[in-house]
Amino acid sequence: MKNRMIGNLPKIGIRPVIDGREKGVRESLEKQTMNMARAAAQLIEKNLRFPSGEKAECVIAETTIGGVAEAAKCSDLFRREGVGVSLTVTPCWCYGTEVMDTDTLVPKAIWGFNGTERPGAVYLAAALAGYNQKGLPAFGIYGRDVQDAGDTSVPGDVKDKILLFARAGLAVAMMRDKTYLSLGYTSMGIAGSMVDPDFFQKYLGMRTEFVDMTEILRRIEQEIYDKEEYEKALKWTKEKCAEGPDPNNDPSDRERKDWEWEIVVKMTLIMRDLMIGNPKLAEAGFGEEALGRNAIAGGFQGQRQWTDYYPNGDFPEAILNSSFDWNGIREAFVFATENDSLNGVSMLFGHLLTNTAQIFSDVRTYWSPVSVKRVTGVAPAGKAANGFIHLINSGSTTLDATARQRDTNGNPVMKPFWEITPEEVDQCLEATQWCPGNKEYFRGGGFSSQFRTAGEMPVTMSRINLIGGLGPALQIAEGWTVELPDEIHKLLDQRTDPTWPTTWFVPRTGGNGPFRDVYSVMAAWGANHGAISHGHIGRDLITLASMLRIPVCMHNVDEATLFRPAAWNAFGSNPEGADYRACENFGPLYGTK
């Protein structure tokens, strides 16, 4: 469990603010206020981890904060400690703007204690009014039920909001000053692969680095990779990655296929090294290449300039996006096929919020019950009864999506890497075949992963799109993977490309607009790709998007559970419209409106 990015992981700062009047008032509140801070820190540190497996760490101000001087001391401490998220707590009245956190780039929230002895709720309202007036959006946390003054517990609804805020805030902080690595540029005219540096910088605080695909070829030909690791990786690949049926009428001979395996394994090493560097390269005399790009996410153009000539990127993309490789179980990378950077960002959001590997898929086909019955002679049942969406794509789909990992109740899941067992890794690999690339698509050959997502899992599909005149907008659809009967799966899967991995997806429907039915979800989806994360995390994505000032144009999350900054309440009673107006008003987190 080690952070592979340059720099320390961000910390969460806890600010215990207090009524500054001494000689009785302040002294009577010191213990209770600091206990609130300690309780919040304990809650966060017990429950939150980074994708690298390390536990979240909190920094509590050295003293309670009763005025401007102590607020400045706390701010200085937070800068020195690398705090990226700020939570203010108090049980009492405080001097609103005098004790506030004014860092414009740090997500912030205030927990005001719901008690009758002291007016924590009054301070919370006054403080949020001050933050709103100064254009510093902050989240308000206030328990539903009144607590006694001596109650040091954290109510369940308060816990929920603190953790929701902290998870999203850490995701914001982790992206800042990191890189999106674009290997190549636009793939087949896909708008998402026209990487927009302004979007990354203004909304995410990220760099964009562009490396031509010839750099991969150079490193292959000049052997700029760890040769010892390459031999280990190739041996593991031959043992663990079974070759599947060849779909081509003119299949390549064994010598060519063996060469293609060698190339795609080298590509995997090189793409990883380009993202995060490799000290082994410095030992071999390649100091510049050893540094990497500090890339928290990346993508590979591939089609068509590379894949018309060289083996495709399906193997390196799938292995990078999985929670394991020849070195063992480790944090999954975020790597987009066809260099669809917007889907890559959507995958990154899911990875940072859940610590799990992410699925990259084409949102390929809506299958209505009528169409399924006509083609297969069998009507779909269960969650699939009202139709489903075929998620399928060569490339970046993680092998974790085979759904061979299990929770304590035996249910199929996708887990953080530190919970995955070696037996589950083997099962994921055994459920996957690597079919020679379809030469109609990939003239240069390569190998595509072939599997079917097993069982029923809760998942969330999301996608950021850039809209001319508007900017980014986020789409979210919570739902489930479903496992179709073999007689249905085989017939439907054969109609597309059976050499690619398939996930059958049913969004939760029954609402209005795009969630009237499954067809409406498919029809409203704004791009050809979707990023799919384990779990129902729509609420987390909405909170994260509000921190970045990205409006959400489509979701099926219960509006009563939404958690956005308090300022959003001032932009109208309709949550979706208010979200758009608030995001436009405040502008991107790291840029201008």
Coordinates of C-alpha atoms in Angstrom, one line a residue:
M1 CA 0.0 0.0 0.0
K2 CA 1.9 2.9 -1.4
N3 CA 1.0 6.2 -3.0
R4 CA 2.5 6.1 -6.5
M5 CA 1.9 9.7 -7.3
I6 CA 4.4 12.4 -6.6
G7 CA 3.7 14.4 -3.4
N8 CA 2.1 13.5 -0.1
L9 CA -1.5 12.4 0.1
P10 CA -3.9 15.2 1.1
K11 CA -5.1 15.5 4.6
I12 CA -8.4 16.6 6.1
G13 CA -8.2 19.6 8.4
I14 CA -10.6 19.8 11.4
R15 CA -11.3 23.3 12.6
P16 CA -12.9 23.5 16.1
V17 CA -14.4 27.0 16.3
I18 CA -15.6 28.5 19.5
D19 CA -17.1 31.6 21.2
G20 CA -14.1 33.7 21.8
R21 CA -15.4 35.4 25.0
E22 CA -13.1 34.4 27.8
K23 CA -13.7 34.5 31.6
G24 CA -16.5 31.9 31.5
V25 CA -18.0 31.3 28.1
R26 CA -15.0 30.0 26.1
E27 CA -13.6 28.0 29.0
S28 CA -16.9 26.2 29.4
L29 CA -16.9 25.1 25.8
E30 CA -13.2 24.1 25.2
K31 CA -13.6 20.4 26.1
Q32 CA -16.9 19.9 24.2
T33 CA -15.6 21.7 21.1
M34 CA -12.3 19.7 20.9
N35 CA -14.2 16.5 21.5
M36 CA -16.4 17.2 18.5
A37 CA -13.2 17.7 16.4
R38 CA -11.7 14.5 17.7
A39 CA -14.9 12.6 17.1
A40 CA -15.0 13.8 13.5
A41 CA -11.4 12.9 13.0
Q42 CA -11.8 9.4 14.4
L43 CA -14.9 8.8 12.2
I44 CA -13.0 9.8 9.1
E45 CA -9.8 8.0 9.9
K46 CA -11.7 4.8 10.7
N47 CA -13.7 4.7 7.6
L48 CA -11.9 6.3 4.7
R49 CA -8.9 5.1 2.6
F50 CA -7.2 6.3 -0.5
P51 CA -7.2 4.1 -3.7
S52 CA -3.6 3.2 -2.8
G53 CA -4.9 1.6 0.4
E54 CA -3.5 4.1 2.9
K55 CA -5.8 5.4 5.5
A56 CA -7.1 9.0 5.5
E57 CA -5.4 11.3 8.0
C58 CA -6.8 14.3 9.8
V59 CA -5.1 17.3 11.2
I60 CA -6.8 19.1 14.1
A61 CA -6.1 22.7 14.8
E62 CA -3.7 23.1 17.7
T63 CA -6.2 25.2 19.6
T64 CA -9.8 26.1 19.3
I65 CA -10.5 29.0 17.0
G66 CA -12.1 32.0 18.6
G67 CA -11.1 34.8 16.3
V68 CA -9.0 36.0 13.3
A69 CA -5.6 35.3 14.8
E70 CA -6.3 31.7 15.7
A71 CA -8.0 31.2 12.3
A72 CA -4.7 32.4 10.7
K73 CA -2.6 30.1 12.8
C74 CA -4.9 27.2 11.8
S75 CA -4.6 28.2 8.1
D76 CA -0.8 28.2 8.4
L77 CA -0.8 24.8 10.1
F78 CA -3.0 23.4 7.3
R79 CA -0.7 24.7 4.6
R80 CA 2.3 23.1 6.3
E81 CA 0.5 19.8 6.8
G82 CA -0.8 19.5 3.2
V83 CA -4.5 19.8 4.1
G84 CA -6.8 19.5 1.1
V85 CA -10.2 19.3 2.7
S86 CA -11.6 21.5 5.5
L87 CA -14.2 20.6 8.1
T88 CA -15.3 23.1 10.7
V89 CA -17.1 21.9 13.8
T90 CA -18.7 23.7 16.7
P91 CA -21.4 23.3 19.4
C92 CA -21.9 27.0 20.0
W93 CA -22.1 30.5 18.7
C94 CA -18.9 31.8 17.1
Y95 CA -17.9 35.1 15.4
G96 CA -18.9 34.0 11.9
T97 CA -16.6 35.7 9.4
E98 CA -13.8 36.0 12.0
V99 CA -13.3 32.3 12.4
M100 CA -14.1 31.2 8.8
D101 CA -11.8 29.3 6.4
T102 CA -11.1 31.5 3.3
D103 CA -9.0 29.2 1.2
T104 CA -10.8 29.4 -2.2
L105 CA -9.5 26.0 -3.5
V106 CA -10.2 23.8 -0.5
P107 CA -13.6 22.1 -0.3
K108 CA -15.2 23.1 3.0
A109 CA -18.0 22.0 5.3
I110 CA -19.4 23.1 8.7
W111 CA -20.9 20.7 11.3
G112 CA -23.1 22.7 13.7
F113 CA -24.1 20.7 16.8
N114 CA -27.9 20.4 17.3
G115 CA -28.2 21.1 21.0
T116 CA -30.4 23.5 23.0
E117 CA -27.8 24.6 25.6
R118 CA -25.7 26.6 23.0
P119 CA -26.7 27.9 19.6
G120 CA -24.6 25.7 17.3
A121 CA -27.3 25.9 14.7
V122 CA -27.4 29.7 14.9
Y123 CA -23.7 29.8 14.2
L124 CA -24.1 27.3 11.4
A125 CA -26.7 29.5 9.7
A126 CA -24.7 32.7 10.2
A127 CA -21.5 31.1 9.0
L128 CA -23.1 29.7 5.9
A129 CA -24.6 33.1 5.1
G130 CA -21.1 34.6 5.4
Y131 CA -19.5 31.9 3.2
N132 CA -22.3 32.4 0.6
Q133 CA -22.0 36.2 0.7
K134 CA -18.2 35.9 0.1
G135 CA -18.7 33.4 -2.8
L136 CA -17.1 30.5 -0.9
P137 CA -19.5 27.6 -1.2
A138 CA -19.6 25.4 1.9
F139 CA -21.6 22.4 2.9
G140 CA -23.8 22.6 6.0
I141 CA -24.1 19.6 8.3
Y142 CA -26.8 19.6 11.0
G143 CA -28.2 16.6 12.8
R144 CA -31.9 16.0 12.6
D145 CA -32.3 15.2 16.3
V146 CA -31.4 17.3 19.3
Q147 CA -28.5 16.0 21.4
D148 CA -27.7 16.8 25.0
A149 CA -24.7 19.0 25.6
G150 CA -22.6 16.2 27.1
D151 CA -23.4 13.8 24.2
T152 CA -20.1 13.1 22.4
S153 CA -21.5 10.6 19.9
V154 CA -21.9 11.5 16.2
P155 CA -25.5 10.8 15.0
G156 CA -26.0 8.5 12.0
D157 CA -27.2 11.3 9.6
V158 CA -24.2 13.5 10.6
K159 CA -21.8 10.6 10.1
D160 CA -23.3 10.0 6.6
K161 CA -22.8 13.6 5.5
I162 CA -19.3 14.0 7.0
L163 CA -18.1 10.9 5.2
L164 CA -19.9 11.8 2.0
F165 CA -18.3 15.3 2.1
A166 CA -14.8 13.9 3.0
R167 CA -14.8 11.3 0.3
A168 CA -15.6 13.8 -2.4
G169 CA -13.3 16.4 -1.0
L170 CA -10.4 14.0 -1.0
A171 CA -11.1 13.1 -4.6
V172 CA -10.9 16.8 -5.5
A173 CA -7.7 17.2 -3.6
M174 CA -6.1 14.1 -5.1
M175 CA -6.7 15.3 -8.7
R176 CA -5.1 18.6 -8.1
D177 CA -1.6 19.0 -9.8
K178 CA -1.8 15.5 -11.2
T179 CA -1.7 14.7 -14.9
Y180 CA -3.8 13.2 -17.7
L181 CA -1.4 11.5 -20.1
S182 CA -2.6 11.5 -23.7
L183 CA -0.8 8.9 -25.7
G184 CA -1.6 10.0 -29.2
Y185 CA -4.5 12.3 -29.7
T186 CA -7.9 11.9 -31.4
S187 CA -9.2 8.5 -32.2
M188 CA -11.5 8.1 -35.2
G189 CA -13.0 11.6 -34.7
I190 CA -14.3 10.8 -31.2
A191 CA -14.9 14.2 -29.5
G192 CA -14.0 12.9 -26.1
S193 CA -10.5 12.1 -27.4
M194 CA -10.0 15.7 -28.4
V195 CA -8.3 16.3 -25.1
D196 CA -9.2 19.8 -23.8
P197 CA -6.4 21.2 -21.6
D198 CA -8.6 24.1 -20.4
F199 CA -11.2 21.7 -19.0
F200 CA -8.6 19.7 -17.1
Q201 CA -6.9 22.8 -15.7
K202 CA -9.9 24.9 -14.8
Y203 CA -12.3 22.3 -13.5
L204 CA -10.0 19.6 -12.1
G205 CA -6.7 21.4 -11.4
M206 CA -4.9 18.9 -13.6
R207 CA -2.2 19.1 -16.2
T208 CA -2.4 17.5 -19.6
E209 CA 0.6 15.9 -21.2
F210 CA 0.7 14.8 -24.8
V211 CA 3.1 12.1 -25.9
D212 CA 3.1 10.8 -29.5
M213 CA 2.5 7.1 -30.0
T214 CA 5.9 6.8 -31.7
E215 CA 7.4 7.1 -28.2
I216 CA 6.0 3.6 -27.4
L217 CA 7.7 2.3 -30.6
R218 CA 11.0 4.0 -29.7
R219 CA 11.0 2.4 -26.3
I220 CA 10.2 -1.0 -27.8
E221 CA 12.9 -0.8 -30.4
Q222 CA 15.6 0.7 -28.1
E223 CA 14.6 -1.6 -25.2
I224 CA 13.7 1.2 -22.8
Y225 CA 11.9 -1.0 -20.3
D226 CA 12.9 -3.2 -17.4
K227 CA 14.0 -6.3 -19.2
E228 CA 13.9 -8.5 -16.1
E229 CA 10.3 -7.5 -15.4
Y230 CA 9.5 -8.1 -19.1
E231 CA 10.6 -11.7 -18.8
K232 CA 8.6 -12.1 -15.7
A233 CA 5.5 -10.5 -17.3
L234 CA 5.7 -12.5 -20.5
K235 CA 6.0 -15.8 -18.5
W236 CA 3.0 -14.8 -16.3
T237 CA 1.0 -13.9 -19.4
K238 CA 1.7 -17.2 -21.1
E239 CA 0.7 -19.1 -17.9
K240 CA -2.4 -17.0 -16.9
C241 CA -3.8 -15.5 -20.1
A242 CA -5.5 -18.2 -22.2
E243 CA -5.7 -17.5 -25.9
G244 CA -9.3 -17.6 -27.2
P245 CA -10.9 -18.5 -30.6
D246 CA -9.5 -16.6 -33.6
P247 CA -12.4 -14.8 -35.4
N248 CA -10.4 -14.1 -38.6
N249 CA -10.8 -15.9 -41.9
D250 CA -7.0 -15.4 -42.5
P251 CA -5.6 -16.1 -39.0
S252 CA -2.0 -15.1 -38.3
D253 CA 0.5 -18.0 -37.9
R254 CA 2.0 -19.0 -34.5
E255 CA 5.2 -17.0 -35.0
R256 CA 3.3 -13.8 -35.7
K257 CA 1.0 -14.3 -32.7
D258 CA 3.9 -15.0 -30.4
W259 CA 5.5 -11.7 -31.6
E260 CA 2.2 -9.9 -31.0
W261 CA 2.1 -11.2 -27.4
E262 CA 5.7 -9.9 -26.8
I263 CA 4.7 -6.5 -28.2
V264 CA 1.5 -6.1 -26.1
V265 CA 3.4 -7.1 -22.9
K266 CA 6.1 -4.5 -23.7
M267 CA 3.4 -1.9 -24.4
T268 CA 1.9 -2.5 -21.0
L269 CA 5.2 -1.9 -19.2
I270 CA 5.9 1.2 -21.3
M271 CA 2.5 2.8 -20.9
R272 CA 2.7 2.3 -17.1
D273 CA 6.3 3.8 -17.1
L274 CA 5.1 6.7 -19.1
M275 CA 2.4 7.4 -16.5
I276 CA 4.2 7.0 -13.2
G277 CA 7.9 6.5 -14.1
N278 CA 10.2 3.6 -13.1
P279 CA 13.5 3.9 -11.2
K280 CA 14.8 0.8 -12.9
L281 CA 15.1 2.9 -16.1
A282 CA 17.4 5.3 -14.4
E283 CA 19.7 2.4 -13.4
A284 CA 19.8 1.5 -17.1
G285 CA 20.9 5.0 -18.0
F286 CA 17.5 6.5 -19.0
G287 CA 17.1 9.2 -16.4
E288 CA 14.5 11.3 -18.2
E289 CA 12.4 8.3 -19.1
A290 CA 12.5 7.1 -15.5
L291 CA 10.6 10.1 -14.3
G292 CA 7.2 9.5 -15.8
R293 CA 4.4 12.1 -16.1
N294 CA 2.8 11.9 -12.6
A295 CA -0.3 10.7 -14.4
I296 CA -3.3 9.8 -12.3
A297 CA -5.2 8.9 -15.5
G298 CA -4.3 8.4 -19.1
G299 CA -5.5 7.2 -22.5
F300 CA -4.2 5.6 -25.7
Q301 CA -5.4 6.7 -29.1
G302 CA -4.6 3.4 -30.8
Q303 CA -7.1 3.5 -33.6
R304 CA -6.3 3.9 -36.3
Q305 CA -2.8 5.1 -36.9
W306 CA -1.3 2.5 -34.4
T307 CA -3.7 -0.4 -34.8
D308 CA -3.6 -0.4 -38.6
Y309 CA 0.1 -1.2 -38.2
Y310 CA 0.9 -2.6 -34.8
P311 CA -1.0 -4.8 -32.2
N312 CA -3.9 -3.1 -30.5
G313 CA -3.9 -1.7 -27.0
D314 CA -6.6 -4.0 -25.6
F315 CA -4.2 -6.1 -23.5
P316 CA -2.3 -3.3 -21.9
E317 CA -5.4 -1.2 -21.3
A318 CA -7.3 -4.1 -19.7
I319 CA -4.3 -5.2 -17.5
L320 CA -3.6 -1.6 -16.4
N321 CA -7.2 -1.1 -15.4
S322 CA -7.3 -4.3 -13.4
S323 CA -6.3 -4.7 -9.7
F324 CA -3.6 -7.2 -10.5
D325 CA -0.8 -8.1 -12.9
W326 CA 2.4 -10.2 -12.9
N327 CA 3.7 -8.2 -9.8
G328 CA 0.6 -9.3 -7.8
I329 CA -2.4 -7.5 -6.4
R330 CA -2.2 -3.7 -6.6
E331 CA -4.2 -0.5 -7.2
A332 CA -5.8 -0.4 -10.6
F333 CA -4.8 2.3 -13.0
V334 CA -7.3 4.6 -14.8
F335 CA -6.6 4.2 -18.5
A336 CA -9.1 5.1 -21.3
T337 CA -9.3 3.3 -24.6
E338 CA -9.4 5.4 -27.8
N339 CA -8.0 8.2 -25.6
D340 CA -11.5 9.2 -24.6
S341 CA -10.3 11.6 -21.9
L342 CA -13.9 12.5 -20.8
N343 CA -14.7 8.8 -20.1
G344 CA -11.2 8.6 -18.5
V345 CA -12.2 11.4 -16.1
S346 CA -15.5 9.7 -15.3
M347 CA -13.6 6.5 -14.5
L348 CA -11.2 8.6 -12.4
F349 CA -14.1 10.0 -10.3
G350 CA -15.4 6.5 -9.7
H351 CA -12.0 5.1 -8.8
L352 CA -11.3 7.9 -6.3
L353 CA -14.7 7.6 -4.7
T354 CA -14.7 3.8 -4.4
N355 CA -11.1 2.7 -4.5
T356 CA -12.1 0.0 -7.0
A357 CA -11.2 -0.8 -10.7
Q358 CA -13.5 0.8 -13.3
I359 CA -15.3 -0.6 -16.4
F360 CA -14.9 1.3 -19.7
S361 CA -17.5 0.3 -22.3
D362 CA -19.4 1.3 -25.4
V363 CA -23.0 2.0 -24.5
R364 CA -23.7 -0.2 -27.5
T365 CA -27.3 -1.4 -27.8
Y366 CA -30.7 -1.2 -26.1
W367 CA -32.5 -4.6 -26.2
S368 CA -36.2 -4.3 -25.7
P369 CA -38.1 -7.3 -24.4
V370 CA -39.9 -7.5 -27.8
S371 CA -36.5 -7.6 -29.6
V372 CA -35.1 -10.2 -27.3
K373 CA -38.1 -12.5 -27.7
R374 CA -38.0 -12.1 -31.5
V375 CA -34.3 -12.9 -31.8
T376 CA -34.0 -15.6 -29.2
G377 CA -37.5 -17.0 -28.7
V378 CA -37.1 -16.4 -25.0
A379 CA -38.5 -13.5 -23.0
P380 CA -36.1 -11.8 -20.5
A381 CA -37.0 -12.2 -16.8
G382 CA -36.1 -10.7 -13.5
K383 CA -34.4 -7.3 -13.5
A384 CA -33.9 -7.7 -17.3
A385 CA -37.6 -8.1 -18.0
N386 CA -38.1 -4.6 -19.2
G387 CA -35.0 -4.5 -21.4
F388 CA -31.3 -3.9 -20.9
I389 CA -28.3 -2.2 -22.4
H390 CA -25.4 -4.0 -23.9
L391 CA -22.1 -2.6 -22.6
I392 CA -19.3 -3.9 -24.7
N393 CA -15.9 -2.6 -26.0
S394 CA -12.5 -3.9 -26.8
G395 CA -9.8 -2.4 -24.6
S396 CA -10.1 -0.9 -21.2
T397 CA -12.6 -3.1 -19.5
T398 CA -11.0 -4.2 -16.2
L399 CA -10.8 -8.0 -15.6
D400 CA -12.3 -7.2 -12.2
A401 CA -15.6 -6.9 -14.2
T402 CA -15.7 -10.7 -14.6
A403 CA -17.3 -10.4 -11.1
R404 CA -15.5 -13.3 -9.7
Q405 CA -14.7 -11.5 -6.5
R406 CA -17.1 -12.1 -3.6
D407 CA -18.2 -10.2 -0.5
T408 CA -18.7 -11.9 2.9
N409 CA -22.2 -13.0 1.9
G410 CA -20.9 -14.6 -1.3
N411 CA -22.3 -11.9 -3.6
P412 CA -20.4 -10.9 -6.7
V413 CA -18.6 -7.6 -6.2
M414 CA -15.6 -5.5 -7.3
K415 CA -13.4 -4.8 -4.3
P416 CA -10.6 -2.5 -3.4
F417 CA -7.4 -4.3 -4.2
W418 CA -6.4 -4.9 -0.5
E419 CA -9.5 -7.0 0.0
I420 CA -8.9 -9.2 -3.1
T421 CA -7.5 -12.7 -2.6
P422 CA -5.0 -14.5 -4.9
E423 CA -7.8 -17.1 -5.5
E424 CA -10.1 -14.4 -6.8
V425 CA -7.4 -13.1 -9.1
D426 CA -7.0 -16.6 -10.5
Q427 CA -10.8 -16.8 -11.0
C428 CA -10.9 -13.5 -12.9
L429 CA -8.1 -14.7 -15.1
E430 CA -9.6 -18.1 -15.7
A431 CA -12.9 -16.4 -16.7
T432 CA -11.1 -14.4 -19.4
Q433 CA -9.9 -15.5 -22.8
W434 CA -7.8 -13.4 -25.1
C435 CA -9.0 -13.6 -28.6
P436 CA -6.8 -12.6 -31.5
G437 CA -7.9 -9.1 -32.6
N438 CA -10.6 -8.9 -35.3
K439 CA -8.6 -7.7 -38.3
E440 CA -11.6 -5.8 -39.7
Y441 CA -10.9 -3.5 -36.8
F442 CA -7.3 -4.2 -36.0
R443 CA -5.1 -4.8 -39.0
G444 CA -2.0 -4.9 -36.8
G445 CA -3.4 -7.8 -34.7
G446 CA -3.3 -7.9 -30.9
F447 CA -5.5 -9.7 -28.4
S448 CA -8.9 -8.6 -27.0
S449 CA -10.2 -9.8 -23.6
Q450 CA -13.4 -11.9 -23.8
F451 CA -15.6 -12.5 -20.8
R452 CA -19.1 -12.0 -19.5
T453 CA -19.8 -10.1 -16.3
A454 CA -21.3 -12.8 -13.9
G455 CA -24.1 -12.3 -11.5
E456 CA -26.0 -9.3 -10.4
M457 CA -24.0 -6.3 -9.0
P458 CA -25.1 -2.8 -8.1
V459 CA -23.3 -0.4 -10.4
T460 CA -23.3 3.3 -11.5
M461 CA -22.7 4.4 -15.0
S462 CA -21.5 8.0 -15.5
R463 CA -20.1 10.2 -18.2
I464 CA -18.9 13.8 -18.5
N465 CA -19.6 15.6 -21.8
L466 CA -18.4 19.0 -22.9
I467 CA -21.2 21.1 -24.4
G468 CA -20.5 24.1 -26.6
G469 CA -21.5 27.3 -24.7
L470 CA -22.1 25.4 -21.5
G471 CA -19.0 23.5 -20.6
P472 CA -18.9 20.1 -18.8
A473 CA -22.1 18.3 -17.7
L474 CA -22.3 15.0 -15.9
Q475 CA -24.7 12.1 -16.6
I476 CA -25.4 9.4 -14.0
A477 CA -27.4 6.2 -14.2
E478 CA -27.5 3.8 -11.2
G479 CA -28.6 0.3 -11.9
W480 CA -27.4 -3.4 -11.9
T481 CA -25.4 -5.8 -14.0
V482 CA -27.5 -8.8 -14.9
E483 CA -26.5 -12.3 -16.0
L484 CA -28.7 -13.4 -18.9
P485 CA -29.5 -17.1 -19.5
D486 CA -26.9 -18.7 -21.8
E487 CA -29.4 -19.1 -24.7
I488 CA -30.1 -15.4 -24.7
H489 CA -26.6 -14.2 -24.0
K490 CA -25.0 -16.3 -26.8
L491 CA -27.4 -15.2 -29.5
L492 CA -27.2 -11.5 -28.6
D493 CA -23.5 -11.4 -28.0
Q494 CA -22.7 -13.0 -31.4
R495 CA -24.5 -10.2 -33.1
T496 CA -21.8 -7.7 -32.1
D497 CA -18.3 -8.9 -31.6
P498 CA -18.0 -12.0 -29.5
T499 CA -14.2 -11.4 -29.0
W500 CA -15.0 -8.5 -26.6
P501 CA -16.0 -8.4 -23.0
T502 CA -19.8 -8.0 -22.3
T503 CA -21.7 -6.5 -19.4
W504 CA -25.5 -6.5 -19.5
F505 CA -26.8 -3.4 -17.6
V506 CA -30.2 -2.5 -16.3
P507 CA -30.6 1.1 -15.0
R508 CA -33.1 1.9 -12.3
T509 CA -36.1 3.4 -14.0
G510 CA -39.7 4.5 -13.1
G511 CA -39.0 8.2 -12.9
N512 CA -39.6 11.0 -15.3
G513 CA -37.7 12.2 -18.4
P514 CA -34.7 10.0 -19.3
F515 CA -35.5 7.5 -16.6
R516 CA -39.1 6.6 -17.8
D517 CA -37.7 3.3 -19.0
V518 CA -34.5 1.6 -20.1
Y519 CA -34.9 2.8 -23.7
S520 CA -35.1 6.4 -22.5
V521 CA -31.8 6.1 -20.6
M522 CA -30.1 4.8 -23.8
A523 CA -31.7 7.5 -25.9
A524 CA -30.6 10.3 -23.6
W525 CA -27.0 9.1 -23.1
G526 CA -24.8 11.8 -24.4
A527 CA -21.8 9.9 -25.8
N528 CA -20.7 6.5 -27.2
H529 CA -18.9 5.5 -24.0
G530 CA -19.7 5.1 -20.3
A531 CA -17.7 4.6 -17.2
I532 CA -19.1 2.0 -14.8
S533 CA -18.3 1.8 -11.1
H534 CA -19.2 -0.8 -8.6
G535 CA -21.9 0.3 -6.2
H536 CA -24.6 2.9 -6.3
I537 CA -22.5 6.0 -6.0
G538 CA -24.6 8.6 -7.8
R539 CA -25.0 10.6 -4.7
D540 CA -21.2 10.7 -4.2
L541 CA -20.7 11.8 -7.8
I542 CA -23.3 14.6 -7.4
T543 CA -21.5 15.9 -4.3
L544 CA -18.1 15.7 -6.1
A545 CA -19.5 17.5 -9.2
S546 CA -20.8 20.4 -7.1
M547 CA -17.4 20.9 -5.6
L548 CA -15.9 21.2 -9.1
R549 CA -18.9 23.3 -10.3
I550 CA -19.9 20.7 -12.9
P551 CA -23.7 20.5 -13.3
V552 CA -25.5 17.2 -13.4
C553 CA -27.9 17.0 -16.3
M554 CA -29.3 13.5 -15.8
H555 CA -29.5 11.2 -12.7
N556 CA -31.8 8.7 -11.0
V557 CA -30.8 9.5 -7.4
D558 CA -33.4 10.3 -4.8
E559 CA -33.4 14.1 -4.6
A560 CA -34.0 13.9 -0.8
T561 CA -30.6 12.5 -0.4
L562 CA -28.6 15.0 -2.5
F563 CA -25.8 16.9 -0.7
R564 CA -24.5 20.1 -2.2
P565 CA -23.1 23.3 -0.8
A566 CA -25.7 25.4 1.1
A567 CA -25.4 28.2 -1.5
W568 CA -27.2 26.0 -4.1
N569 CA -30.4 26.7 -2.1
A570 CA -30.3 30.3 -3.2
F571 CA -30.6 29.5 -6.9
G572 CA -34.1 28.2 -7.0
S573 CA -36.3 25.4 -5.6
N574 CA -35.8 23.0 -8.5
P575 CA -32.6 21.1 -7.7
E576 CA -31.5 20.5 -11.3
G577 CA -32.0 24.1 -12.3
A578 CA -30.4 25.4 -9.2
D579 CA -27.4 23.2 -9.8
Y580 CA -26.9 24.7 -13.3
R581 CA -27.3 28.3 -12.1
A582 CA -25.0 27.8 -9.1
C583 CA -22.3 26.2 -11.2
E584 CA -22.5 29.0 -13.8
N585 CA -22.4 31.7 -11.0
F586 CA -19.4 30.4 -9.1
G587 CA -17.5 29.1 -12.2
P588 CA -14.9 26.3 -12.3
L589 CA -13.0 25.7 -9.1
Y590 CA -9.6 26.5 -10.6
G591 CA -10.6 29.0 -13.3
T592 CA -12.7 32.0 -14.2
K593 CA -16.4 31.9 -15.2

